[in-house]
Coordinates of C-alpha atoms and ligand atoms in Angstrom, one line a residue:
X1 CA 0.3 0.1 -0.1
X2 CA 1.3 3.5 -1.0
X3 CA 2.0 6.2 1.4
X4 CA -0.5 9.5 0.9
X5 CA 2.7 12.0 0.0
X6 CA 2.8 15.4 -0.5
X7 CA 5.5 17.1 -2.9
X8 CA 8.1 20.4 -1.4
X9 CA 8.8 21.4 -4.3
X10 CA 12.5 23.7 -3.5
X11 CA 13.7 27.5 -4.8
X12 CA 16.3 27.3 -2.6
X13 CA 15.0 28.5 0.3
X14 CA 16.9 28.3 3.8
X15 CA 14.0 26.1 5.1
X16 CA 12.4 24.3 2.5
X17 CA 14.0 20.3 4.6
X18 CA 12.1 22.6 7.7
X19 CA 8.9 22.6 5.7
X20 CA 9.4 19.0 5.0
X21 CA 9.5 17.9 8.3
X22 CA 6.6 19.6 9.8
X23 CA 4.8 17.7 7.4
X24 CA 6.9 14.2 8.2
X25 CA 4.9 15.7 12.4
X26 CA 1.5 15.6 10.6
X27 CA 2.5 12.2 9.7
X28 CA 2.4 12.6 6.1
X29 CA 4.6 11.3 3.9
X30 CA 6.6 14.4 1.9
X31 CA 9.5 14.3 -0.5
X32 CA 11.6 17.6 -1.3
X33 CA 12.8 18.2 -5.3
X34 CA 14.2 21.0 -6.3
X35 CA 12.1 23.4 -8.6
X36 CA 12.8 22.4 -12.3
X37 CA 11.0 18.3 -11.6
X38 CA 10.2 18.0 -14.6
X39 CA 5.9 17.6 -15.1
X40 CA 5.6 14.4 -16.1
X41 CA 7.3 13.1 -13.0
X42 CA 5.2 15.7 -10.9
X43 CA 2.4 14.2 -12.1
X44 CA 3.6 10.3 -11.5
X45 CA 5.1 11.5 -8.4
X46 CA 1.4 11.0 -7.4
X47 CA 1.7 14.4 -4.6
X48 CA -1.5 14.7 -2.5
X49 CA -0.8 17.9 -2.2
X50 CA 2.1 20.6 -3.8
X51 CA 4.5 23.4 -1.1
X52 CA 6.9 25.5 -3.2
X53 CA 9.9 27.2 -0.7
X54 CA 10.6 30.3 -0.7
X55 CA 14.0 31.6 -2.1
X56 CA 15.9 34.7 -2.2
X57 CA 15.1 35.4 -5.9
X58 CA 13.4 37.9 -7.2
X59 CA 10.4 36.5 -9.7
X60 CA 12.0 39.7 -12.5
X61 CA 15.1 38.2 -12.0
X62 CA 15.6 37.1 -15.5
X63 CA 17.1 33.6 -14.6
X64 CA 15.2 32.7 -11.2
X65 CA 13.6 30.0 -10.7
X66 CA 10.1 29.1 -12.4
X67 CA 7.3 26.2 -12.6
X68 CA 5.1 25.6 -16.3
X69 CA 2.3 27.5 -15.4
X70 CA 0.8 23.4 -16.0
X71 CA 1.2 23.0 -12.4
X72 CA -1.3 24.5 -10.9
X73 CA -3.6 23.1 -13.9
X74 CA -3.1 18.8 -12.2
X75 CA -6.0 19.6 -9.8
X76 CA -3.0 19.0 -7.2
X77 CA -3.5 21.5 -4.3
X78 CA -0.8 23.9 -3.5
X79 CA 0.3 26.0 -1.2
X80 CA 3.1 28.9 -1.6
X81 CA 5.4 30.2 0.4
X82 CA 7.5 33.3 0.3
X83 CA 8.7 33.8 -3.2
X84 CA 6.7 30.5 -3.7
X85 CA 3.8 33.3 -3.0
X86 CA 5.3 35.3 -5.6
X87 CA 5.6 32.8 -8.3
X88 CA 1.8 31.7 -7.9
X89 CA 0.7 35.7 -8.3
X90 CA 3.2 36.3 -11.0
X91 CA 2.2 33.0 -13.3
X92 CA -1.2 33.5 -13.0
X93 CA -1.1 37.1 -13.5
X94 CA -1.5 39.0 -10.3
X95 CA 0.6 41.6 -10.0
X96 CA 4.3 41.7 -7.7
X97 CA 6.1 45.2 -7.3
X98 CA 9.4 45.6 -5.0
X99 CA 8.7 47.1 -2.3
X100 CA 11.1 50.0 -1.2
X101 CA 12.0 48.8 2.3
X102 CA 12.5 44.7 3.7
X103 CA 10.0 43.4 5.7
X104 CA 11.7 40.8 7.7
X105 CA 11.3 39.5 11.4
X106 CA 8.0 38.1 13.4
X107 CA 4.9 40.1 12.5
X108 CA 1.4 40.9 13.1
X109 CA -0.5 39.4 10.7
X110 CA -4.8 39.6 10.4
X111 CA -6.3 36.5 8.5
X112 CA -9.4 35.4 7.1
X113 CA -10.9 32.8 9.9
X114 CA -13.3 31.7 6.9
X115 CA -10.1 31.3 5.2
X116 CA -9.2 26.3 5.5
X117 CA -6.2 27.8 5.9
X118 CA -6.5 29.7 8.6
X119 CA -10.2 28.3 10.3
X120 CA -8.8 27.6 13.6
X121 CA -6.2 30.3 14.4
X122 CA -6.4 33.6 15.7
X123 CA -7.7 36.8 13.9
X124 CA -4.4 38.6 15.5
X125 CA -1.9 36.0 14.6
X126 CA 2.2 36.4 14.6
X127 CA 4.1 34.9 11.5
X128 CA 7.5 35.4 11.0
X129 CA 8.9 37.5 7.6
X130 CA 11.4 37.8 5.3
X131 CA 11.3 39.2 2.0
X132 CA 11.5 42.4 -0.1
X133 CA 9.2 41.8 -3.4
X134 CA 5.3 41.3 -2.6
X135 CA 2.3 40.5 -4.0
X136 CA 0.5 44.2 -4.7
X137 CA -3.0 42.7 -6.5
X138 CA -4.4 39.3 -6.7
X139 CA -4.6 37.0 -10.1
X140 CA -7.9 36.9 -10.9
X141 CA -10.3 34.1 -9.4
X142 CA -8.3 35.0 -5.9
X143 CA -9.3 37.1 -3.0
X144 CA -6.8 37.7 0.3
X145 CA -6.7 36.0 2.9
X146 CA -4.5 37.9 5.2
X147 CA -2.7 41.3 5.6
X148 CA 0.3 43.0 7.4
X149 CA 0.1 46.5 8.7
X150 CA 2.5 47.1 4.8
X151 CA 1.8 43.7 3.7
X152 CA -1.3 44.1 1.7
X153 CA -1.3 40.8 0.5
X154 CA 0.2 38.0 3.1
X155 CA -2.5 35.6 2.2
X156 CA -4.1 35.1 -1.0
X157 CA -6.1 31.5 -2.1
X158 CA -8.3 30.4 -4.7
X159 CA -10.5 27.8 -3.1
X160 CA -12.2 26.4 -5.5
X161 CA -9.3 25.4 -7.6
X162 CA -7.1 25.1 -3.9
X163 CA -4.1 27.2 -4.8
X164 CA -2.8 28.8 -1.6
X165 CA -0.1 30.7 -0.3
X166 CA 1.2 33.6 2.1
X167 CA 4.4 35.2 2.0
X168 CA 5.4 34.4 5.9
X169 CA 7.0 30.9 6.6
X170 CA 4.3 29.3 8.5
X171 CA 7.2 26.3 9.1
X172 CA 9.3 28.4 11.5
X173 CA 8.8 28.2 15.2
X174 CA 8.2 32.2 15.5
X175 CA 4.9 31.8 13.2
X176 CA 3.0 30.6 16.8
X177 CA 0.1 29.5 14.5
X178 CA 2.7 28.1 11.2
X179 CA 1.9 25.0 11.8
X180 CA -2.0 25.1 12.0
X181 CA -1.8 26.4 9.0
X182 CA 0.6 23.3 7.4
X183 CA -1.9 21.0 9.2
X184 CA -5.0 22.2 7.5
X185 CA -3.6 23.0 4.0
X186 CA -2.4 18.8 4.7
X187 CA -5.3 17.6 6.2
X188 CA -7.8 20.3 5.5
X189 CA -7.4 21.3 1.5
X190 CA -5.4 17.7 0.3
X191 CA -7.0 16.0 2.2
X192 CA -4.9 13.9 4.1
X193 CA -5.4 11.4 6.4
X194 CA -2.2 11.1 8.1
X195 CA -1.0 7.6 7.2
X196 CA 2.9 7.6 8.3
X197 CA 4.7 7.5 11.1
X198 CA 8.6 7.8 11.8
X199 CA 8.5 3.7 11.5
X200 CA 7.6 4.0 7.6
X201 CA 10.6 6.4 7.5
X202 CA 12.7 3.4 9.0
X203 CA 11.0 0.3 7.4
X204 CA 11.3 2.3 3.7
X205 CA 14.9 2.8 4.2
X206 CA 16.0 -0.6 5.2
X207 CA 13.9 -1.6 1.9
X208 CA 16.0 1.1 -0.3
X209 CA 19.2 0.6 1.7
X210 CA 18.9 -3.4 0.4
X211 CA 17.9 -2.5 -2.8
X212 CA 20.6 -0.1 -3.4
X213 CA 23.6 -2.1 -1.3
X214 CA 22.7 -5.4 -2.8
X215 CA 25.2 -8.0 -2.5
X216 CA 28.0 -5.1 -1.7
X217 CA 30.4 -4.9 0.9
X218 CA 29.7 -1.6 4.0
X219 CA 31.5 -0.2 6.6
X220 CA 30.4 2.7 8.9
X221 CA 32.0 5.1 10.7
X222 CA 30.5 3.9 13.9
X223 CA 31.3 7.1 16.9
X224 CA 28.9 6.0 19.5
X225 CA 27.0 8.7 19.2
X226 CA 23.1 9.1 18.8
X227 CA 23.4 9.9 14.7
X228 CA 26.0 6.5 13.9
X229 CA 23.9 4.2 15.8
X230 CA 20.8 5.0 14.8
X231 CA 22.5 4.6 11.1
X232 CA 24.9 1.2 12.2
X233 CA 21.5 -0.2 13.5
X234 CA 19.6 0.8 10.5
X235 CA 22.5 -0.8 8.2
X236 CA 22.7 -4.3 10.3
X237 CA 18.9 -4.3 9.4
X238 CA 19.4 -4.0 6.0
X239 CA 22.5 -6.0 5.3
X240 CA 23.5 -8.1 8.5
X241 CA 27.0 -9.0 8.1
X242 CA 28.2 -7.5 4.9
X243 CA 27.9 -4.6 7.6
X244 CA 30.9 -4.0 9.1
X245 CA 31.1 -1.2 11.7
X246 CA 34.4 0.3 12.3
X247 CA 35.6 2.6 15.7
X248 CA 38.1 4.5 15.7
X249 CA 39.8 5.8 19.5
X250 CA 41.3 9.3 17.9
X251 CA 42.3 10.3 21.4
X252 CA 39.4 12.6 21.4
X253 CA 36.2 11.0 23.0
X254 CA 34.6 11.7 26.2
X255 CA 36.2 9.5 29.3
X256 CA 36.0 6.1 29.3
X257 CA 34.0 5.9 26.1
X258 CA 35.8 4.2 23.8
X259 CA 35.5 1.2 26.4
X260 CA 31.6 2.1 26.5
X261 CA 30.8 2.0 22.8
X262 CA 32.6 -1.1 22.6
X263 CA 30.5 -2.8 26.0
X264 CA 27.6 -1.7 23.6
X265 CA 28.2 -2.8 19.7
X266 CA 31.7 -5.2 20.0
X267 CA 31.7 -8.7 20.5
X268 CA 29.3 -9.1 24.0
X269 CA 27.4 -6.3 23.0
X270 CA 22.9 -7.1 21.7
X271 CA 24.0 -6.3 18.7
X272 CA 25.8 -9.0 17.0
X273 CA 28.2 -6.7 14.7
X274 CA 31.4 -6.9 13.0
X275 CA 32.9 -4.6 15.4
X276 CA 36.2 -3.2 15.0
X277 CA 38.5 -0.5 17.6
X278 CA 41.2 1.1 16.0
X279 CA 43.1 2.8 18.1
X280 CA 44.9 5.8 17.0
X281 CA 45.1 8.3 19.4
X282 CA 48.9 8.9 18.5
X283 CA 48.6 9.5 14.9
X284 CA 46.1 11.8 15.7
X285 CA 48.3 13.8 18.3
X286 CA 50.6 13.8 15.6
X287 CA 48.6 15.0 12.7
X288 CA 47.0 18.1 14.8
X289 CA 50.7 19.4 16.6
X290 CA 51.2 22.5 16.3
X291 CA 47.6 23.7 14.5
X292 CA 45.3 26.0 16.0
X293 CA 43.4 26.9 13.4
X294 CA 39.8 25.2 13.8
X295 CA 39.0 24.4 10.6
X296 CA 42.2 23.2 10.4
X297 CA 41.4 21.1 12.9
X298 CA 38.3 19.6 11.7
X299 CA 39.8 18.8 8.9
X300 CA 42.6 17.6 9.3
X301 CA 40.4 15.4 12.0
X302 CA 37.9 14.6 8.9
X303 CA 40.3 13.4 6.8
X304 CA 42.9 11.2 9.2
X305 CA 39.6 8.8 10.0
X306 CA 38.7 8.5 6.4
X307 CA 42.7 7.3 5.5
X308 CA 42.0 4.8 8.9
X309 CA 38.8 3.7 7.7
X310 CA 40.5 3.0 3.9
X311 CA 43.1 1.0 5.7
X312 CA 40.3 -0.9 7.8
X313 CA 38.5 -1.5 4.6
X314 CA 41.8 -2.7 2.7
X315 CA 41.9 -5.5 5.1
X316 CA 37.9 -6.7 4.7
X317 CA 38.5 -6.1 1.0
X318 CA 36.6 -4.4 -0.9
X319 CA 34.6 -2.1 0.2
X320 CA 31.4 -0.9 -2.2
X321 CA 30.1 1.3 0.7
X322 CA 30.5 3.6 3.0
X323 CA 28.3 4.9 5.8
X324 CA 27.8 7.8 8.2
X325 CA 25.8 9.3 10.2
X326 CA 24.9 12.8 9.0
X327 CA 21.6 14.6 9.7
X328 CA 20.5 17.8 8.1
X329 CA 21.5 20.3 10.2
X330 CA 25.5 18.8 9.6
X331 CA 24.5 19.3 5.9
X332 CA 23.1 22.5 5.8
X333 CA 25.7 24.3 8.1
X334 CA 28.8 22.8 6.1
X335 CA 26.9 24.6 3.1
X336 CA 23.9 23.1 0.7
X337 CA 23.9 25.0 -2.1
X338 CA 23.8 29.0 -1.5
X339 CA 23.1 28.4 2.1
X340 CA 26.5 30.6 3.9
X341 CA 29.2 27.8 4.9
X342 CA 29.3 28.0 9.4
X343 CA 31.5 25.6 9.4
X344 CA 33.5 22.3 8.3
X345 CA 30.9 19.5 9.5
X346 CA 32.8 16.9 9.9
X347 CA 31.8 14.0 7.9
X348 CA 30.5 16.0 5.6
X349 CA 32.6 19.4 4.7
X350 CA 35.0 18.1 6.4
X351 CA 36.2 15.0 3.9
X352 CA 39.0 14.4 1.4
X353 CA 38.0 14.7 -2.3
X354 CA 39.6 11.7 -2.8
X355 CA 37.5 8.8 -1.0
X356 CA 38.6 5.3 -1.8
X357 CA 34.9 3.7 -2.0
X358 CA 32.1 3.4 -4.4
X359 CA 29.9 5.7 -2.6
X360 CA 29.0 6.9 0.7
X361 CA 25.8 6.3 2.6
X362 CA 24.2 8.4 4.2
X363 CA 20.9 7.1 5.0
X364 CA 19.5 10.2 8.0
X365 CA 20.9 12.7 5.8
X366 CA 17.9 14.2 5.4
X367 CA 16.3 14.2 9.8
X368 CA 16.7 16.4 12.8
X369 CA 18.0 15.5 15.4
X370 CA 14.3 15.1 17.4
X371 CA 13.7 12.9 13.7
X372 CA 16.8 10.7 13.9
X373 CA 16.1 9.5 18.0
X374 CA 13.0 8.9 16.9
X375 CA 13.8 6.0 14.0
X376 CA 16.1 4.9 16.5
X377 CA 13.0 4.3 19.4
X378 CA 11.1 2.4 15.7
X379 CA 14.0 0.5 15.9
X380 CA 14.4 -0.5 19.3
X381 CA 17.8 0.9 20.6
X382 CA 17.3 0.9 24.1
X383 CA 16.3 4.6 25.6
X384 CA 19.5 5.4 27.5
X385 CA 21.1 5.5 23.9
X386 CA 19.2 6.9 22.0
X387 CA 18.4 10.0 24.4
X388 CA 22.3 10.3 25.1
X389 CA 23.6 13.4 24.2
X390 CA 25.6 14.1 21.0
X391 CA 28.9 14.1 20.3
X392 CA 30.9 15.9 17.5
X393 CA 32.6 13.8 15.0
X394 CA 36.1 15.8 15.5
X395 CA 35.3 14.9 19.6
X396 CA 36.8 16.7 21.9
X397 CA 39.2 18.5 19.4
X398 CA 36.8 21.1 18.9
X399 CA 36.6 20.9 22.8
X400 CA 39.7 22.1 23.0
X401 CA 40.7 25.7 21.8
X402 CA 43.4 26.3 20.2
X403 CA 46.2 23.1 20.1
X404 CA 45.7 19.8 21.0
X405 CA 47.6 17.8 23.4
X406 CA 47.8 14.9 25.2
X407 CA 47.4 16.7 28.6
X408 CA 44.9 18.8 27.1
X409 CA 42.5 16.2 26.0
X410 CA 43.3 14.6 29.7
X411 CA 42.1 17.6 31.6
X412 CA 38.9 18.4 29.7
X413 CA 38.2 15.0 29.4
X414 CA 38.3 15.2 33.3
X415 CA 36.3 18.3 34.1
X416 CA 33.6 16.9 31.5
X417 CA 33.7 14.0 33.8
X418 CA 32.8 15.8 36.6
X419 CA 30.2 18.3 35.2
X420 CA 28.0 15.1 33.8
X421 CA 28.6 13.4 37.2
X422 CA 26.9 15.9 39.0
X423 CA 24.6 17.2 36.5
X424 CA 22.9 13.6 36.8
X425 CA 23.2 13.6 40.2
X426 CA 21.3 16.6 40.7
X427 CA 18.9 15.2 37.6
X428 CA 19.4 18.8 35.5
X429 CA 19.7 17.4 32.3
X430 CA 15.5 16.5 32.9
X431 CA 15.0 19.4 35.2
X432 CA 16.0 22.0 32.8
X433 CA 15.8 19.6 29.8
X434 CA 19.7 19.7 28.6
X435 CA 19.4 19.0 24.6
X436 CA 23.7 19.6 25.3
X437 CA 26.4 20.2 28.3
X438 CA 30.0 19.6 28.0
X439 CA 33.3 21.2 29.2
X440 CA 35.3 23.1 26.9
X441 CA 39.3 24.1 27.8
X442 CA 39.4 26.6 26.7
X443 CA 42.6 28.0 25.7
X444 CA 43.4 30.7 28.4
X445 CA 45.7 30.7 31.4
X446 CA 45.0 33.1 34.0
X447 CA 46.6 33.4 37.8
X448 CA 45.4 31.6 40.9
X449 CA 46.3 30.8 44.2
X450 CA 46.4 27.2 45.4
X451 CA 47.1 26.5 49.5
X452 CA 49.8 29.1 49.0
X453 CA 50.9 29.1 46.1
X454 CA 50.8 30.7 42.9
X455 CA 49.1 29.3 40.0
X456 CA 49.2 30.1 36.5
X457 CA 46.3 26.9 35.1
X458 CA 43.6 27.1 32.1
X459 CA 40.2 28.0 32.3
X460 CA 37.5 25.2 31.6
X461 CA 34.1 26.8 30.4
X462 CA 31.0 25.1 30.9
X463 CA 28.6 25.2 28.2
X464 CA 24.5 23.7 28.7
X465 CA 22.4 24.3 26.4
X466 CA 18.5 24.0 25.3
X467 CA 17.6 22.8 21.9
X468 CA 15.0 21.2 19.8
X469 CA 17.0 21.1 16.9
X470 CA 20.6 22.2 18.1
X471 CA 20.2 24.9 14.9
X472 CA 19.1 27.5 17.8
X473 CA 19.9 27.0 20.9
X474 CA 19.4 28.9 24.7
X475 CA 21.8 28.6 27.2
X476 CA 20.5 27.0 30.1
X477 CA 20.1 28.0 33.6
X478 CA 21.5 25.3 35.7
X479 CA 21.3 26.0 39.2
X480 CA 23.7 27.8 41.1
X481 CA 24.4 25.5 43.3
X482 CA 25.0 22.7 41.1
X483 CA 27.5 24.8 39.2
X484 CA 29.1 25.6 43.0
X485 CA 30.2 21.9 43.3
X486 CA 30.9 21.5 39.2
X487 CA 33.2 24.4 39.9
X488 CA 34.9 23.3 43.3
X489 CA 35.6 20.0 42.3
X490 CA 37.1 21.0 38.9
X491 CA 39.2 23.2 40.6
X492 CA 40.7 20.8 43.2
X493 CA 40.5 17.3 41.5
X494 CA 41.8 18.2 37.6
X495 CA 45.2 19.1 37.9
X496 CA 46.6 22.1 35.4
X497 CA 42.6 23.9 36.0
X498 CA 42.3 27.3 38.4
X499 CA 39.0 28.7 37.0
X500 CA 36.1 27.5 35.9
X501 CA 33.8 29.5 33.5
X502 CA 29.7 29.9 32.4
X503 CA 29.0 29.6 28.9
X504 CA 25.6 32.3 28.7
X505 CA 25.8 32.6 25.0
X506 CA 22.7 31.6 22.5
X507 CA 23.3 30.3 19.5
X508 CA 23.4 32.0 17.0
X509 CA 25.2 34.7 18.1
X510 CA 27.2 31.7 19.0
X511 CA 27.7 28.9 18.0
X512 CA 26.7 25.3 20.7
X513 CA 30.3 23.9 20.1
X514 CA 33.3 26.3 20.3
X515 CA 35.0 26.2 17.1
Ligands
XMP601 P1 27.3 23.3 16.6 O1 28.8 23.8 16.9 O2 27.5 23.4 14.6 O3 26.8 22.2 16.2 O4 25.9 24.8 16.8 C1 25.3 21.8 16.5 C2 25.4 20.6 17.3 O5 26.3 19.9 16.0 C3 27.4 19.0 16.9 N1 28.2 19.3 16.1 C4 28.9 18.3 15.1 N2 28.1 16.7 14.8 N3 30.2 16.7 13.2 C5 29.6 16.2 14.2 O6 28.4 14.7 13.9 C6 30.9 18.1 13.4 O7 32.1 18.0 12.9 C7 30.1 18.7 14.9 N4 29.9 20.1 14.7 C8 28.7 20.1 15.3 C9 27.1 20.1 17.8 O8 27.9 18.6 18.7 C10 25.9 20.2 18.5 O9 25.0 19.1 18.7

C-alpha cells in the first residue's frame, strides 16, 4: 500500500527541509525535489498536495526559478510560501512589486478565519516574514485572506482551485500558529488522513538500502553517538553481516567512552555486529601538533578518519559503501547549495576529495536530531542510547580551543566527566531540559592561588544548552548550587585547572561547540 504524499518543490530557500519536517510531523510522507522537476515526473509522483518553498530570488530576475504554469492545472492543491507565493501571483496574472524596504522578522498578521488555512487561528497572529518583493494585486479568481500593516497580501487563495499562498513562513517556530496552517493545508485542503509514521521511514529506508547495496560490503563509521548508532543499526537490519562497523578511538573521546561503545556494539553487546576498534590516538595527536585554526583541525581530523577507514576497508577487502550518520543540520551548516558555510562539519565538509569507496551512504541526511531519535526508538535501540546527548565527529578536538595535546585532552576529559556526573546526580539534564552540555578547555591561562602557591593554569568553560533542533539554542540556567559543586570539584580534582567559567551565550550568535 502506498502512503499519501506531499511534494515540496524547492526554490532554494533556507527552510525547505524544515517544511518537509513539518509535513512529516503531520504524519504525512513528504519529499523535497528541485523546482525544475519535470512536469511528467510531478504527475507520476502522485502527490496529494504540492508546496513551493521560499527562495532568494525575485520573480523579475532573468534566471529566477520558474515552473510551467501547467502545474496549477493538475488539480493538485498548491501552497506557495514566500517566493512561492510571489511566483504563484506572478504566473497567474497578479502583480508583484519590489518594496523600498524589506519586511523582516516577527510580524502581526490579520487573517480571514473563513479561509480553510486559517480557520483555527486567532484573528491576529504572529508570523515570520522575510521578503522584499510582495504581491500587490492578486490574480483573477483569488482573494486576499491575510494582510499586515505594510503587506497588503500576506496570504491569498483560490479555494475553488485549491491554490493557496502565504507571504510569510509558517514552517518556522516564530510563526506561532504556523503548524495549524500547515496542518490545515495538509488535512483540510489536500484531504490527507495522516497515514505515515517514523516506523515507515525505518522500514522504507531499510528496504531501499537493501536494494541499493545488493551483495556489496559496507563499512560504517561508528562513533557511538546517537546518529551513527542509529545509522549502524539501520544498516545492520538491512544487510546484516555485510556490514562492518569501525570505531576509531582518535584520542578525542570523552572519558571511558571507548570502552563504553565497545561494551554496547562490540562482540559482547546485544547487536551481533562485525565490530572493529582502532586505537589511533597517537596518529591523530601527531597530525594535530601545532595546529590551532579550527577549520584546519576539523579538516585534519576528518581526513585522518577517512584514511583510517580506508586502511580498515583494505583489510576487509573490496568495500563498496561507506556509511555515515550525517544529519540535516550538519548538511546545511556545512554550506548546502547557496547557504553560507558556518563550520565544516566532520562527515560533510571535512571529507577529503579523493575517497576510496564507491559511494557514501548517509541514511539520516534529511532528518533532524529529534527525528533521528524517533527512528532509533522504532528500531528498538534502548532509550538510554537514543537520548544520549550528541557528541561531534571531531570530538574533544573542537572543545579544546587552540592546539590539541594529550595533556589538554586529559584535562577536558576529567572536567567534563565531573560536570556530567554532577548534572546526572542533581537530575538537571531533565529538570533543565538540557539538549547538550559539556566542558571545554579554553586556551586561556590565568593566575590563581592554591594553598600558599601561585598557579598559572587553564580555565574550563561549562556549556549547557536547551535546543530542539540544534540549529538554534538557548543557554540553560543550571542552578547555582549545582554549578558551585561542579566548579569546586573541577579545580580541586583536575590538575592544570584553576578557574571555571560559564558560557551564557545562545546560538546564534554563538554556536553550541566552541570551534
Ligand atoms: P554547532 O557547534 O555547529 O553544533 O552549533 C550543532 C550540533 O552539531 C554538533 N556538531 C557536530 N556533529 N560533526 C558532527 O557529527 C561535526 O563536525 C560537528 N560539529 C558540531 C554539535 O555537537 C551540536 O550538537
